Short mmCIF file of C-alpha atoms in Angstrom, two decimals:
data_model
loop_
_atom_site.label_atom_id
_atom_site.label_comp_id
_atom_site.label_asym_id
_atom_site.label_seq_id
_atom_site.Cartn_x
_atom_site.Cartn_y
_atom_site.Cartn_z
CA MET A 1 -19.16 5.63 34.50
CA SER A 2 -21.38 3.99 31.91
CA ALA A 3 -20.97 1.09 29.52
CA ARG A 4 -19.10 1.63 26.25
CA ILE A 5 -20.84 0.23 23.19
CA ILE A 6 -18.48 -1.07 20.52
CA GLU A 7 -19.88 -0.64 16.99
CA THR A 8 -17.94 -1.23 13.78
CA ASN A 9 -20.54 0.77 11.84
CA THR A 10 -20.69 4.39 13.00
CA VAL A 11 -23.30 5.68 10.55
CA PRO A 12 -26.17 7.06 12.66
CA PHE A 13 -29.73 5.88 12.19
CA SER A 14 -32.12 8.16 10.32
CA ARG A 15 -35.67 8.81 11.52
CA VAL A 16 -37.86 8.05 8.50
CA PRO A 17 -41.64 8.08 8.03
CA VAL A 18 -43.29 4.71 8.65
CA ASP A 19 -46.70 4.10 7.13
CA PRO A 20 -49.45 2.83 9.47
CA ILE A 21 -49.58 -0.65 7.91
CA THR A 22 -45.84 -1.21 8.34
CA LEU A 23 -46.02 0.17 11.87
CA ASP A 24 -48.77 -2.30 12.80
CA ILE A 25 -46.87 -5.18 11.24
CA VAL A 26 -43.69 -4.37 13.19
CA GLU A 27 -45.67 -3.82 16.41
CA ASN A 28 -47.48 -7.13 16.16
CA ALA A 29 -44.31 -8.93 15.10
CA LEU A 30 -42.63 -7.73 18.29
CA ARG A 31 -45.69 -8.59 20.40
CA ASN A 32 -45.62 -12.11 18.97
CA ALA A 33 -41.87 -12.37 19.50
CA ARG A 34 -42.36 -11.52 23.16
CA ASN A 35 -45.01 -14.28 23.41
CA GLU A 36 -42.67 -16.69 21.64
CA MET A 37 -39.97 -15.89 24.18
CA ASP A 38 -42.37 -16.96 26.92
CA ALA A 39 -43.32 -20.14 25.07
CA VAL A 40 -39.69 -21.17 24.56
CA LEU A 41 -38.91 -20.53 28.21
CA PHE A 42 -41.90 -22.34 29.69
CA ARG A 43 -41.35 -25.42 27.53
CA THR A 44 -37.65 -25.64 28.38
CA ALA A 45 -37.27 -24.61 32.03
CA MET A 46 -37.34 -27.19 34.83
CA SER A 47 -38.27 -25.27 37.99
CA PRO A 48 -42.03 -25.13 38.64
CA GLY A 49 -41.78 -21.43 39.53
CA ILE A 50 -40.85 -20.66 35.91
CA ARG A 51 -42.16 -23.68 34.02
CA GLU A 52 -45.60 -23.83 35.64
CA GLN A 53 -46.17 -20.45 37.30
CA HIS A 54 -44.38 -18.32 34.70
CA ASP A 55 -42.36 -16.24 37.16
CA ALA A 56 -40.27 -14.70 34.40
CA PHE A 57 -40.49 -11.43 32.48
CA PRO A 58 -39.24 -10.93 28.91
CA MET A 59 -38.56 -7.69 27.09
CA ILE A 60 -37.50 -6.37 23.70
CA ALA A 61 -36.07 -2.85 23.77
CA ASN A 62 -34.79 -0.38 21.20
CA HIS A 63 -31.09 0.41 20.79
CA GLU A 64 -31.21 2.91 23.68
CA GLY A 65 -32.66 0.34 26.09
CA LYS A 66 -36.25 1.62 26.13
CA MET A 67 -38.73 -1.26 26.43
CA VAL A 68 -40.99 -1.48 23.38
CA VAL A 69 -42.71 -4.75 24.25
CA GLY A 70 -42.66 -6.50 27.61
CA GLN A 71 -44.31 -6.41 31.01
CA PHE A 72 -41.93 -5.34 33.76
CA GLY A 73 -40.44 -2.23 32.17
CA SER A 74 -36.87 -1.86 31.03
CA PHE A 75 -34.14 -3.67 32.93
CA LEU A 76 -31.42 -1.77 31.10
CA TYR A 77 -31.21 1.78 32.49
CA GLY A 78 -29.38 0.85 35.65
CA PHE A 79 -27.22 -1.72 33.90
CA ILE A 80 -25.98 0.59 31.14
CA ALA A 81 -25.36 3.40 33.63
CA GLY A 82 -23.53 1.22 36.14
CA TYR A 83 -21.56 -1.24 33.98
CA GLU A 84 -18.00 -0.09 33.34
CA GLY A 85 -17.04 -2.50 30.56
CA THR A 86 -17.72 -2.80 26.85
CA ILE A 87 -20.87 -4.01 25.11
CA GLU A 88 -20.05 -5.91 21.92
CA ASP A 89 -21.68 -8.17 19.38
CA GLY A 90 -21.87 -11.69 20.79
CA ASP A 91 -22.08 -10.59 24.43
CA ILE A 92 -24.73 -11.70 26.90
CA PHE A 93 -24.74 -10.27 30.41
CA ILE A 94 -26.01 -11.71 33.68
CA THR A 95 -26.67 -10.14 37.07
CA ASN A 96 -28.87 -10.76 40.09
CA ASP A 97 -27.62 -7.87 42.23
CA PRO A 98 -30.31 -5.21 42.78
CA TYR A 99 -27.71 -2.73 44.01
CA SER A 100 -25.66 -3.04 40.81
CA CYS A 101 -28.53 -2.16 38.47
CA GLY A 102 -30.47 0.44 40.45
CA GLY A 103 -33.18 -2.00 41.48
CA ALA A 104 -34.08 -3.16 37.95
CA ILE A 105 -34.41 -6.54 39.66
CA SER A 106 -35.33 -6.65 43.31
CA HIS A 107 -33.82 -9.76 44.94
CA LEU A 108 -31.06 -12.30 44.37
CA ASN A 109 -33.34 -15.10 43.13
CA ASP A 110 -34.01 -13.16 39.92
CA TRP A 111 -31.33 -13.97 37.37
CA LEU A 112 -31.42 -11.21 34.74
CA LEU A 113 -29.89 -11.88 31.34
CA MET A 114 -29.45 -9.09 28.78
CA MET A 115 -28.36 -9.45 25.17
CA PRO A 116 -27.48 -6.61 22.79
CA ILE A 117 -28.65 -7.32 19.24
CA PHE A 118 -26.37 -6.06 16.46
CA HIS A 119 -27.00 -5.81 12.73
CA ASN A 120 -24.27 -4.91 10.23
CA GLY A 121 -21.99 -3.78 13.04
CA LYS A 122 -24.52 -1.56 14.76
CA LEU A 123 -26.60 -2.00 17.93
CA VAL A 124 -30.26 -2.15 16.88
CA SER A 125 -32.10 -3.65 19.86
CA TRP A 126 -31.89 -5.43 23.18
CA ALA A 127 -33.48 -8.65 24.35
CA ALA A 128 -33.67 -9.28 28.07
CA MET A 129 -35.42 -11.58 30.51
CA PHE A 130 -35.25 -12.46 34.17
CA GLY A 131 -36.59 -15.50 35.94
CA HIS A 132 -36.94 -16.47 39.59
CA MET A 133 -34.48 -19.25 40.40
CA THR A 134 -35.74 -21.66 43.05
CA ASP A 135 -32.48 -21.40 44.98
CA VAL A 136 -29.33 -19.25 44.80
CA GLY A 137 -27.66 -20.40 48.02
CA GLY A 138 -27.81 -18.45 51.25
CA LYS A 139 -28.79 -19.45 54.77
CA VAL A 140 -32.11 -21.19 54.04
CA PRO A 141 -33.48 -23.36 51.21
CA GLY A 142 -35.15 -21.05 48.72
CA SER A 143 -32.69 -18.21 49.48
CA LEU A 144 -35.40 -15.99 50.99
CA PRO A 145 -34.59 -15.85 54.71
CA THR A 146 -37.09 -13.88 56.76
CA ASP A 147 -34.46 -13.08 59.40
CA ALA A 148 -31.70 -11.76 57.12
CA LYS A 149 -30.11 -8.48 58.14
CA MET A 150 -27.75 -8.15 55.17
CA ILE A 151 -28.06 -9.13 51.54
CA TYR A 152 -24.97 -11.33 51.92
CA GLU A 153 -27.09 -13.82 53.86
CA GLU A 154 -29.45 -14.33 50.93
CA GLY A 155 -27.27 -16.15 48.40
CA ILE A 156 -24.59 -15.69 45.79
CA ILE A 157 -24.42 -12.12 44.44
CA ILE A 158 -23.65 -11.77 40.74
CA PRO A 159 -22.44 -8.33 39.62
CA PRO A 160 -23.09 -7.46 35.96
CA THR A 161 -20.95 -10.05 34.20
CA LYS A 162 -20.35 -11.19 30.62
CA ILE A 163 -21.57 -14.76 30.69
CA TYR A 164 -21.16 -14.97 26.91
CA ARG A 165 -18.18 -13.27 25.24
CA ASN A 166 -17.83 -13.34 21.46
CA ALA A 167 -20.82 -15.73 21.46
CA GLN A 168 -18.89 -18.19 23.65
CA LEU A 169 -20.26 -19.33 27.01
CA GLN A 170 -17.95 -18.53 29.92
CA SER A 171 -18.51 -21.97 31.40
CA GLU A 172 -16.24 -21.52 34.41
CA ILE A 173 -18.32 -18.54 35.58
CA LEU A 174 -21.53 -20.51 35.14
CA ASN A 175 -20.06 -23.43 37.07
CA ILE A 176 -19.24 -21.12 40.00
CA LEU A 177 -22.84 -19.88 40.05
CA LEU A 178 -24.28 -23.39 39.89
CA HIS A 179 -21.89 -24.57 42.61
CA ASN A 180 -23.57 -22.09 44.98
CA THR A 181 -27.13 -23.36 44.66
CA ARG A 182 -28.97 -26.30 46.16
CA MET A 183 -30.72 -26.92 42.80
CA PRO A 184 -27.94 -26.76 40.18
CA GLU A 185 -29.75 -28.80 37.52
CA TRP A 186 -32.86 -26.62 37.73
CA ASN A 187 -30.81 -23.42 37.61
CA LYS A 188 -28.79 -24.70 34.68
CA SER A 189 -31.90 -25.66 32.74
CA ASP A 190 -33.63 -22.35 33.53
CA PHE A 191 -30.49 -20.43 32.54
CA PHE A 192 -30.29 -22.05 29.10
CA ALA A 193 -34.05 -21.68 28.66
CA ILE A 194 -33.65 -17.92 29.10
CA ILE A 195 -30.74 -17.93 26.66
CA ALA A 196 -32.91 -19.75 24.10
CA ALA A 197 -35.62 -17.11 24.55
CA LEU A 198 -33.11 -14.32 23.93
CA ARG A 199 -31.84 -16.06 20.79
CA LEU A 200 -35.42 -16.29 19.54
CA ALA A 201 -35.90 -12.54 20.06
CA GLU A 202 -32.63 -11.83 18.24
CA ARG A 203 -33.81 -13.87 15.26
CA ARG A 204 -37.15 -12.09 15.10
CA VAL A 205 -35.55 -8.63 15.32
CA ARG A 206 -33.21 -9.41 12.45
CA GLU A 207 -36.09 -10.76 10.38
CA ASN A 208 -37.91 -7.45 10.80
CA ILE A 209 -34.82 -5.48 9.79
CA GLU A 210 -34.22 -7.68 6.74
CA ARG A 211 -37.84 -7.19 5.71
CA PHE A 212 -38.22 -3.44 6.28
CA GLY A 213 -34.70 -2.01 6.70
CA ALA A 214 -32.78 -0.84 9.77
CA ASP A 215 -33.91 2.81 9.66
CA GLU A 216 -37.52 1.76 9.19
CA TYR A 217 -37.32 -0.70 12.09
CA ILE A 218 -35.71 1.83 14.43
CA SER A 219 -38.21 4.52 13.38
CA ALA A 220 -41.16 2.16 13.92
CA MET A 221 -39.96 1.54 17.48
CA TRP A 222 -39.74 5.29 18.08
CA ASP A 223 -43.26 5.69 16.69
CA MET A 224 -44.56 3.03 19.07
CA LEU A 225 -42.93 4.80 22.00
CA ASP A 226 -44.33 8.17 20.87
CA ARG A 227 -47.82 6.73 20.44
CA ASN A 228 -47.73 5.40 23.99
CA ARG A 229 -46.63 8.80 25.27
CA VAL A 230 -49.56 10.57 23.61
CA ALA A 231 -52.04 8.09 25.10
CA MET A 232 -50.53 8.24 28.60
CA SER A 233 -50.47 12.04 28.51
CA ALA A 234 -54.22 12.05 27.91
CA ILE A 235 -54.83 9.50 30.70
CA ILE A 236 -52.65 11.40 33.20
CA GLN A 237 -54.48 14.66 32.53
CA MET A 238 -57.81 12.87 32.80
CA ILE A 239 -57.31 11.09 36.14
CA ILE A 240 -54.79 13.21 38.07
CA PRO A 241 -55.97 16.69 39.10
CA GLU A 242 -53.55 19.59 39.13
CA ALA A 243 -52.41 20.68 42.56
CA LYS A 244 -54.44 23.69 43.72
CA ASP A 245 -53.36 25.75 46.72
CA GLY A 246 -50.67 23.17 47.38
CA LYS A 247 -53.22 20.41 47.94
CA LYS A 248 -52.09 16.96 46.83
CA ALA A 249 -53.61 13.50 46.88
CA TYR A 250 -52.17 11.27 49.60
CA PHE A 251 -52.52 7.62 50.55
CA GLU A 252 -50.78 5.18 52.85
CA ASP A 253 -50.88 1.46 53.52
CA TYR A 254 -48.90 -0.98 55.62
CA ILE A 255 -46.90 -4.19 55.61
CA ASP A 256 -47.93 -6.08 58.74
CA ASP A 257 -44.54 -7.20 60.03
CA ASP A 258 -41.09 -8.41 59.10
CA GLY A 259 -41.19 -11.87 60.68
CA MET A 260 -38.90 -10.69 63.48
CA GLY A 261 -41.47 -9.01 65.69
CA ASN A 262 -41.32 -5.54 64.15
CA GLY A 263 -43.98 -3.61 62.27
CA PRO A 264 -46.26 -2.54 60.81
CA TYR A 265 -44.21 -0.70 58.17
CA LYS A 266 -45.76 2.27 56.39
CA ILE A 267 -45.58 2.93 52.67
CA ALA A 268 -46.97 6.35 51.76
CA CYS A 269 -47.14 8.51 48.66
CA SER A 270 -48.45 11.91 47.62
CA LEU A 271 -49.51 12.72 44.06
CA HIS A 272 -50.19 15.82 42.02
CA ARG A 273 -49.95 17.02 38.44
CA GLU A 274 -48.24 20.02 36.91
CA GLY A 275 -49.28 20.39 33.29
CA GLU A 276 -48.90 16.92 31.79
CA ILE A 277 -46.35 15.70 34.35
CA ALA A 278 -47.43 13.47 37.27
CA PHE A 279 -45.40 13.82 40.48
CA PHE A 280 -45.18 10.93 42.96
CA ASP A 281 -43.42 11.52 46.28
CA PHE A 282 -42.71 8.68 48.73
CA SER A 283 -41.05 10.88 51.37
CA ALA A 284 -43.59 9.94 54.08
CA SER A 285 -42.71 6.23 53.90
CA ASP A 286 -40.86 4.61 56.80
CA PRO A 287 -37.06 4.46 57.01
CA GLN A 288 -35.36 1.29 55.87
CA SER A 289 -35.65 -1.74 58.12
CA PHE A 290 -32.74 -3.69 59.59
CA SER A 291 -34.65 -6.82 58.48
CA SER A 292 -35.39 -8.15 55.00
CA ILE A 293 -38.72 -6.37 54.42
CA ASN A 294 -37.01 -3.61 52.38
CA PHE A 295 -37.83 -3.13 48.69
CA LEU A 296 -35.33 -1.35 46.43
CA LEU A 297 -37.88 0.36 44.18
CA ASN A 298 -36.36 1.40 40.87
CA GLU A 299 -37.95 4.65 39.67
CA GLU A 300 -38.40 3.28 36.15
CA MET A 301 -40.01 0.16 37.62
CA PHE A 302 -42.52 2.29 39.51
CA LYS A 303 -43.30 4.18 36.31
CA MET A 304 -43.97 0.80 34.73
CA PHE A 305 -46.32 -0.14 37.60
CA PHE A 306 -48.17 3.14 37.17
CA GLY A 307 -48.40 2.72 33.39
CA ALA A 308 -49.57 -0.89 33.58
CA PHE A 309 -52.18 0.01 36.20
CA THR A 310 -53.65 2.92 34.25
CA ILE A 311 -53.44 1.42 30.77
CA ASN A 312 -55.18 -1.79 31.82
CA LEU A 313 -57.82 0.25 33.62
CA PHE A 314 -58.58 2.80 30.89
CA ASP A 315 -57.47 1.37 27.54
CA PRO A 316 -55.91 -2.13 27.40
CA GLN A 317 -55.45 -1.80 23.62
CA ILE A 318 -52.59 0.66 24.13
CA LEU A 319 -49.22 -1.01 23.57
CA PHE A 320 -47.56 -0.84 26.98
CA ASN A 321 -43.97 0.41 26.70
CA ASP A 322 -41.51 2.96 28.11
CA GLY A 323 -42.53 5.85 25.88
CA PHE A 324 -44.29 7.84 28.63
CA TYR A 325 -41.55 7.80 31.26
CA ASP A 326 -40.70 11.49 30.90
CA LEU A 327 -44.31 12.27 31.93
CA VAL A 328 -43.77 10.81 35.40
CA ASN A 329 -41.54 12.22 38.13
CA VAL A 330 -40.82 9.89 41.07
CA HIS A 331 -39.09 10.87 44.31
CA ILE A 332 -37.99 8.06 46.65
CA PRO A 333 -35.74 9.22 49.49
CA GLU A 334 -32.52 7.30 49.97
CA GLY A 335 -32.44 5.33 53.18
CA SER A 336 -36.18 4.72 53.13
CA ILE A 337 -37.82 1.31 53.12
CA LEU A 338 -38.26 1.75 49.34
CA LYS A 339 -34.65 2.76 48.69
CA PRO A 340 -32.49 1.11 51.35
CA LYS A 341 -28.75 1.55 51.41
CA LYS A 342 -26.51 -1.41 50.69
CA PRO A 343 -26.07 -3.95 52.26
CA ALA A 344 -29.69 -3.92 53.50
CA ALA A 345 -31.46 -7.28 53.17
CA LEU A 346 -34.12 -7.57 50.43
CA SER A 347 -35.33 -11.18 50.58
CA CYS A 348 -38.83 -10.33 51.89
CA ARG A 349 -39.36 -7.50 49.43
CA THR A 350 -42.32 -9.16 47.68
CA HIS A 351 -44.82 -7.78 50.23
CA MET A 352 -43.78 -4.15 49.79
CA LEU A 353 -43.64 -4.65 46.03
CA GLY A 354 -47.21 -5.95 46.01
CA ARG A 355 -48.55 -3.26 48.33
CA ILE A 356 -47.52 -0.66 45.74
CA PHE A 357 -50.60 -1.68 43.73
CA ASP A 358 -53.03 -1.15 46.60
CA LEU A 359 -51.33 2.17 47.21
CA MET A 360 -51.82 3.23 43.59
CA GLY A 361 -55.46 2.15 43.68
CA GLY A 362 -56.15 4.33 46.70
CA LEU A 363 -54.08 7.20 45.35
CA LEU A 364 -55.26 7.36 41.74
CA GLY A 365 -58.89 6.76 42.67
CA GLN A 366 -59.02 10.13 44.42
CA GLY A 367 -58.87 11.86 41.05
CA ALA A 368 -61.25 9.41 39.38
CA PRO A 369 -63.67 8.01 42.03
CA ASP A 370 -65.64 6.04 39.44
CA ALA A 371 -62.47 4.09 38.67
CA LEU A 372 -61.56 3.45 42.30
CA ASN A 373 -60.60 -0.11 43.23
CA ALA A 374 -60.58 -1.74 46.65
CA ALA A 375 -57.51 -3.40 48.11
CA GLY A 376 -56.82 -6.76 46.56
CA PHE A 377 -54.35 -9.60 46.54
CA SER A 378 -51.35 -7.28 46.61
CA ASP A 379 -48.67 -9.89 47.19
CA SER A 380 -47.11 -13.09 45.90
CA PRO A 381 -47.01 -15.26 49.01
CA HIS A 382 -44.40 -18.00 48.95
CA PHE A 383 -44.61 -21.59 50.17
CA MET A 384 -41.32 -23.49 50.35
CA TYR A 385 -40.89 -27.15 51.32
CA SER A 386 -37.56 -28.97 51.27
CA GLY A 387 -35.67 -31.97 52.59
CA PHE A 388 -34.46 -35.43 51.59
CA ASP A 389 -36.91 -37.95 50.15
CA GLU A 390 -37.08 -41.71 50.71
CA ASN A 391 -34.23 -42.18 48.20
CA ASP A 392 -32.09 -39.67 50.13
CA GLU A 393 -32.35 -37.21 47.22
CA TRP A 394 -32.87 -33.50 47.84
CA TYR A 395 -36.26 -32.03 46.98
CA GLN A 396 -37.18 -28.37 47.09
CA LEU A 397 -40.46 -26.68 46.18
CA PHE A 398 -41.07 -22.99 45.64
CA GLN A 399 -44.71 -22.07 44.97
CA ILE A 400 -46.58 -18.76 44.71
CA GLY A 401 -50.05 -18.47 46.25
CA PHE A 402 -53.14 -16.76 44.81
CA GLY A 403 -55.94 -14.75 46.43
CA GLY A 404 -58.90 -12.43 45.87
CA VAL A 405 -58.91 -9.68 43.23
CA PRO A 406 -60.53 -6.49 44.57
CA GLY A 407 -64.07 -5.44 43.91
CA ARG A 408 -64.13 -2.81 41.15
CA PRO A 409 -66.50 -0.55 39.23
CA ALA A 410 -66.89 -3.15 36.47
CA GLY A 411 -67.98 -5.99 38.75
CA ASP A 412 -66.96 -8.59 41.29
CA GLY A 413 -63.34 -9.47 41.82
CA PRO A 414 -62.34 -12.94 40.57
CA ASP A 415 -61.55 -15.65 43.13
CA GLY A 416 -58.12 -17.15 43.65
CA HIS A 417 -56.09 -15.10 41.19
CA SER A 418 -52.45 -14.07 41.03
CA MET A 419 -51.39 -10.47 41.52
CA TRP A 420 -49.54 -10.78 38.19
CA PRO A 421 -52.03 -11.51 35.38
CA ALA A 422 -49.63 -13.76 33.47
CA PHE A 423 -48.98 -16.12 36.40
CA THR A 424 -50.66 -19.51 36.45
CA ASN A 425 -51.08 -22.05 39.20
CA VAL A 426 -48.92 -25.13 39.64
CA PRO A 427 -51.25 -28.08 38.91
CA ASN A 428 -51.91 -30.24 41.94
CA GLU A 429 -51.06 -33.31 39.87
CA PHE A 430 -47.63 -31.84 39.15
CA LEU A 431 -47.00 -31.20 42.84
CA GLU A 432 -48.04 -34.70 43.88
CA ALA A 433 -45.99 -36.31 41.09
CA TYR A 434 -42.71 -34.51 41.82
CA PHE A 435 -42.78 -33.72 45.55
CA PRO A 436 -43.47 -35.75 48.71
CA LEU A 437 -46.88 -34.24 49.46
CA ARG A 438 -50.57 -34.61 48.74
CA ILE A 439 -53.05 -31.81 48.17
CA ARG A 440 -55.98 -32.58 50.51
CA GLU A 441 -57.94 -29.47 49.62
CA TYR A 442 -57.77 -26.74 47.01
CA SER A 443 -60.81 -24.45 47.14
CA THR A 444 -62.05 -20.91 47.51
CA ILE A 445 -62.82 -19.64 51.01
CA PRO A 446 -66.51 -18.64 51.02
CA ASP A 447 -67.20 -15.00 51.89
CA SER A 448 -63.53 -14.14 52.31
CA GLY A 449 -64.03 -11.41 49.71
CA GLY A 450 -65.43 -8.20 51.16
CA ALA A 451 -69.16 -7.58 50.73
CA GLY A 452 -70.23 -4.81 48.40
CA LEU A 453 -72.33 -3.87 45.43
CA HIS A 454 -69.46 -5.65 43.71
CA ARG A 455 -67.85 -8.09 46.13
CA GLY A 456 -64.15 -8.75 46.45
CA GLY A 457 -62.75 -11.99 45.12
CA ASN A 458 -62.36 -14.87 47.56
CA GLY A 459 -59.06 -16.13 48.84
CA ILE A 460 -58.17 -19.80 48.55
CA VAL A 461 -57.09 -22.59 50.87
CA ILE A 462 -54.49 -25.18 49.92
CA ALA A 463 -54.11 -28.05 52.38
CA TYR A 464 -50.64 -29.60 51.96
CA GLU A 465 -50.18 -33.02 53.55
CA MET A 466 -46.50 -33.82 53.93
CA THR A 467 -45.43 -37.37 53.16
CA GLN A 468 -41.76 -36.90 54.07
CA LYS A 469 -39.85 -35.25 56.89
CA GLY A 470 -38.71 -31.78 55.88
CA GLU A 471 -38.80 -28.05 56.54
CA VAL A 472 -41.32 -25.40 55.51
CA SER A 473 -40.83 -21.66 54.98
CA ILE A 474 -43.64 -19.17 54.43
CA HIS A 475 -43.75 -15.59 53.15
CA ASP A 476 -47.15 -13.88 53.41
CA ASP A 477 -48.88 -10.78 54.75
CA ARG A 478 -52.31 -9.24 55.53
CA TRP A 479 -52.71 -11.28 58.71
CA LEU A 480 -53.04 -8.03 60.71
CA THR A 481 -54.23 -5.26 58.38
CA TYR A 482 -57.40 -5.82 56.39
CA PRO A 483 -57.69 -5.59 52.59
CA TRP A 484 -59.87 -2.48 52.68
CA GLY A 485 -63.08 -1.84 50.78
CA VAL A 486 -64.11 1.40 49.03
CA ASN A 487 -67.26 3.43 48.41
CA GLY A 488 -69.04 1.61 51.23
CA GLY A 489 -67.63 -1.85 50.47
CA GLU A 490 -66.50 -4.10 53.32
CA PRO A 491 -62.94 -5.32 53.84
CA GLY A 492 -61.96 -8.85 52.88
CA LEU A 493 -60.88 -11.54 55.32
CA ARG A 494 -57.24 -11.73 56.33
CA SER A 495 -54.80 -14.59 55.73
CA THR A 496 -54.11 -17.44 58.16
CA LYS A 497 -51.71 -20.38 58.30
CA ARG A 498 -52.57 -23.45 60.40
CA LEU A 499 -50.49 -26.58 60.88
CA VAL A 500 -52.29 -29.74 62.06
CA ARG A 501 -49.92 -32.36 63.41
CA THR A 502 -50.50 -36.10 63.13
CA ASP A 503 -51.37 -36.27 66.84
CA GLY A 504 -54.22 -33.78 66.30
CA THR A 505 -52.53 -30.76 67.86
CA GLU A 506 -52.80 -27.51 65.94
CA GLU A 507 -50.39 -24.59 65.58
CA ASN A 508 -51.05 -21.14 64.17
CA ILE A 509 -48.06 -20.41 61.94
CA PRO A 510 -46.72 -16.86 61.48
CA SER A 511 -47.09 -15.31 58.04
CA LYS A 512 -43.30 -15.01 57.72
CA CYS A 513 -41.21 -17.86 59.04
CA ASP A 514 -38.43 -20.31 58.18
CA ARG A 515 -37.33 -23.78 59.25
CA ILE A 516 -40.71 -25.09 60.44
CA GLU A 517 -40.10 -28.82 60.86
CA VAL A 518 -42.80 -31.08 59.42
CA ASN A 519 -43.28 -34.83 59.49
CA PRO A 520 -45.26 -37.33 57.41
CA GLY A 521 -48.97 -36.81 57.96
CA ASP A 522 -48.74 -33.17 59.02
CA ILE A 523 -51.16 -30.91 57.13
CA LEU A 524 -50.57 -27.21 56.50
CA TYR A 525 -53.67 -25.13 55.71
CA PHE A 526 -52.40 -22.20 53.67
CA ASN A 527 -55.26 -19.65 53.61
CA THR A 528 -54.86 -16.51 51.52
CA TRP A 529 -56.84 -13.30 51.85
CA GLY A 530 -59.78 -11.93 49.91
CA GLY A 531 -60.22 -8.66 48.05
CA GLY A 532 -62.08 -5.70 49.49
CA GLY A 533 -65.62 -4.93 48.35
CA TRP A 534 -66.74 -2.02 46.13
CA GLY A 535 -69.90 -0.05 46.84
CA ASP A 536 -72.76 -0.36 49.31
CA PRO A 537 -73.51 -4.08 49.89
CA THR A 538 -77.19 -3.30 50.63
CA LYS A 539 -77.59 -2.25 46.99
CA ARG A 540 -76.48 -5.65 45.71
CA ASP A 541 -79.27 -7.70 44.15
CA ALA A 542 -80.55 -10.28 46.64
CA ALA A 543 -80.57 -13.05 44.05
CA THR A 544 -76.92 -12.36 43.33
CA VAL A 545 -76.11 -12.54 47.03
CA LEU A 546 -77.82 -15.92 47.26
#
């Protein structure tokens, strides 16, 4: 089954020529609209994960659901294919269930909202955005249990649902969702912030259509998709060699553990090219885990990862969109750690998601050694701290950590950076003002980046001093396997977590754990890992080393 789109105007769109000036105007108008969506969201949301760190991803797509501007690829393929209801003017849909949308989102904390945009009775575009909610219920604060064995333990599951019908909010449905979270006010604020961003996109799309006409707008979007396809075709043929005598590129990497004593877990991929088509095959990856380390990797999402990686490496001026997807063939076997069967747990999926980028660096670099990158900060480690404050009011922090960007052909890797370029750090002043803690140290870890002609970026240490009794949860990785170097570069240092109690005793904390009790005066040293080095370190200028 697939969704049924209700249009009162059945006249098909016509593909018309669009002159280059108009095409650039429409392209930049949509780029700016995407940035405006972010601005509206970040100024309206309440949770620090969205408001301060920008853990949200907007998109504007054409009438078929192909992303034209955005960052995370289209969220709509799985939804349109799997939703059995109608799509009408005035509808807005919500889901957080990875299994209901083919992995377009990857865990329950991500609330995905999708809005069809109609003009004169006809579907002309989509606006969509998802954001990480601090809490969606489940067995632990933050809704990311390390010991979950089924997705049902991770929080409330929302199938694709009309949250707005005929432009009217279905308030009873929203109330049910908010009733199942520990942070209802934050979730409510973040929800309406996303809605405001979608409304902004709708307004900008209609302004473009009123200015240029519906056929011209639709045709301009097709032209932008086609232009991306031409560019990606050239890049694919430049960096991926054709398979000769059955020989294919191959690379593997590992997630250290699952927090339950099992691991490492292998993620592996082979790559070759036939004509202009790139073939990725993940068949050698491990089977799905009974723990929460699984990652439901949507094929379109992986194509997005591949496109973002190559475009930013070879030509950042290319408008990143879904136009090249037919040039990439992805095989992910069902029942593997990258395509687990329901109801497999997914709450620790961030580590496998991040390791995809190290895997691509090692894989794609085999066809273009000059563009090879070392392993970097391929994760978004989580720190969660919750409890009741001195006024007996619930507090709950979700924060994403930063680390070392890998050494690369162009130079040293930056220190203390997010895996996602758009993410920003939560200011220490914000943390100290709104949560019962003090930041005793926030600094780079010297020499944690791997040595090389171009060194890896350094990891960072954040020392959290708790001022209230509570519980801490941690999601991290690379405590066992090193972030590897390339072309003679050295690996970076691994991550560590150390808890110093008020009586002076010290505890080494696992990289994945829940329910660690803390008391006032306890200090957690959250050390992230550095990036691997690039090139022979003995060739690095001595003055630069000093």
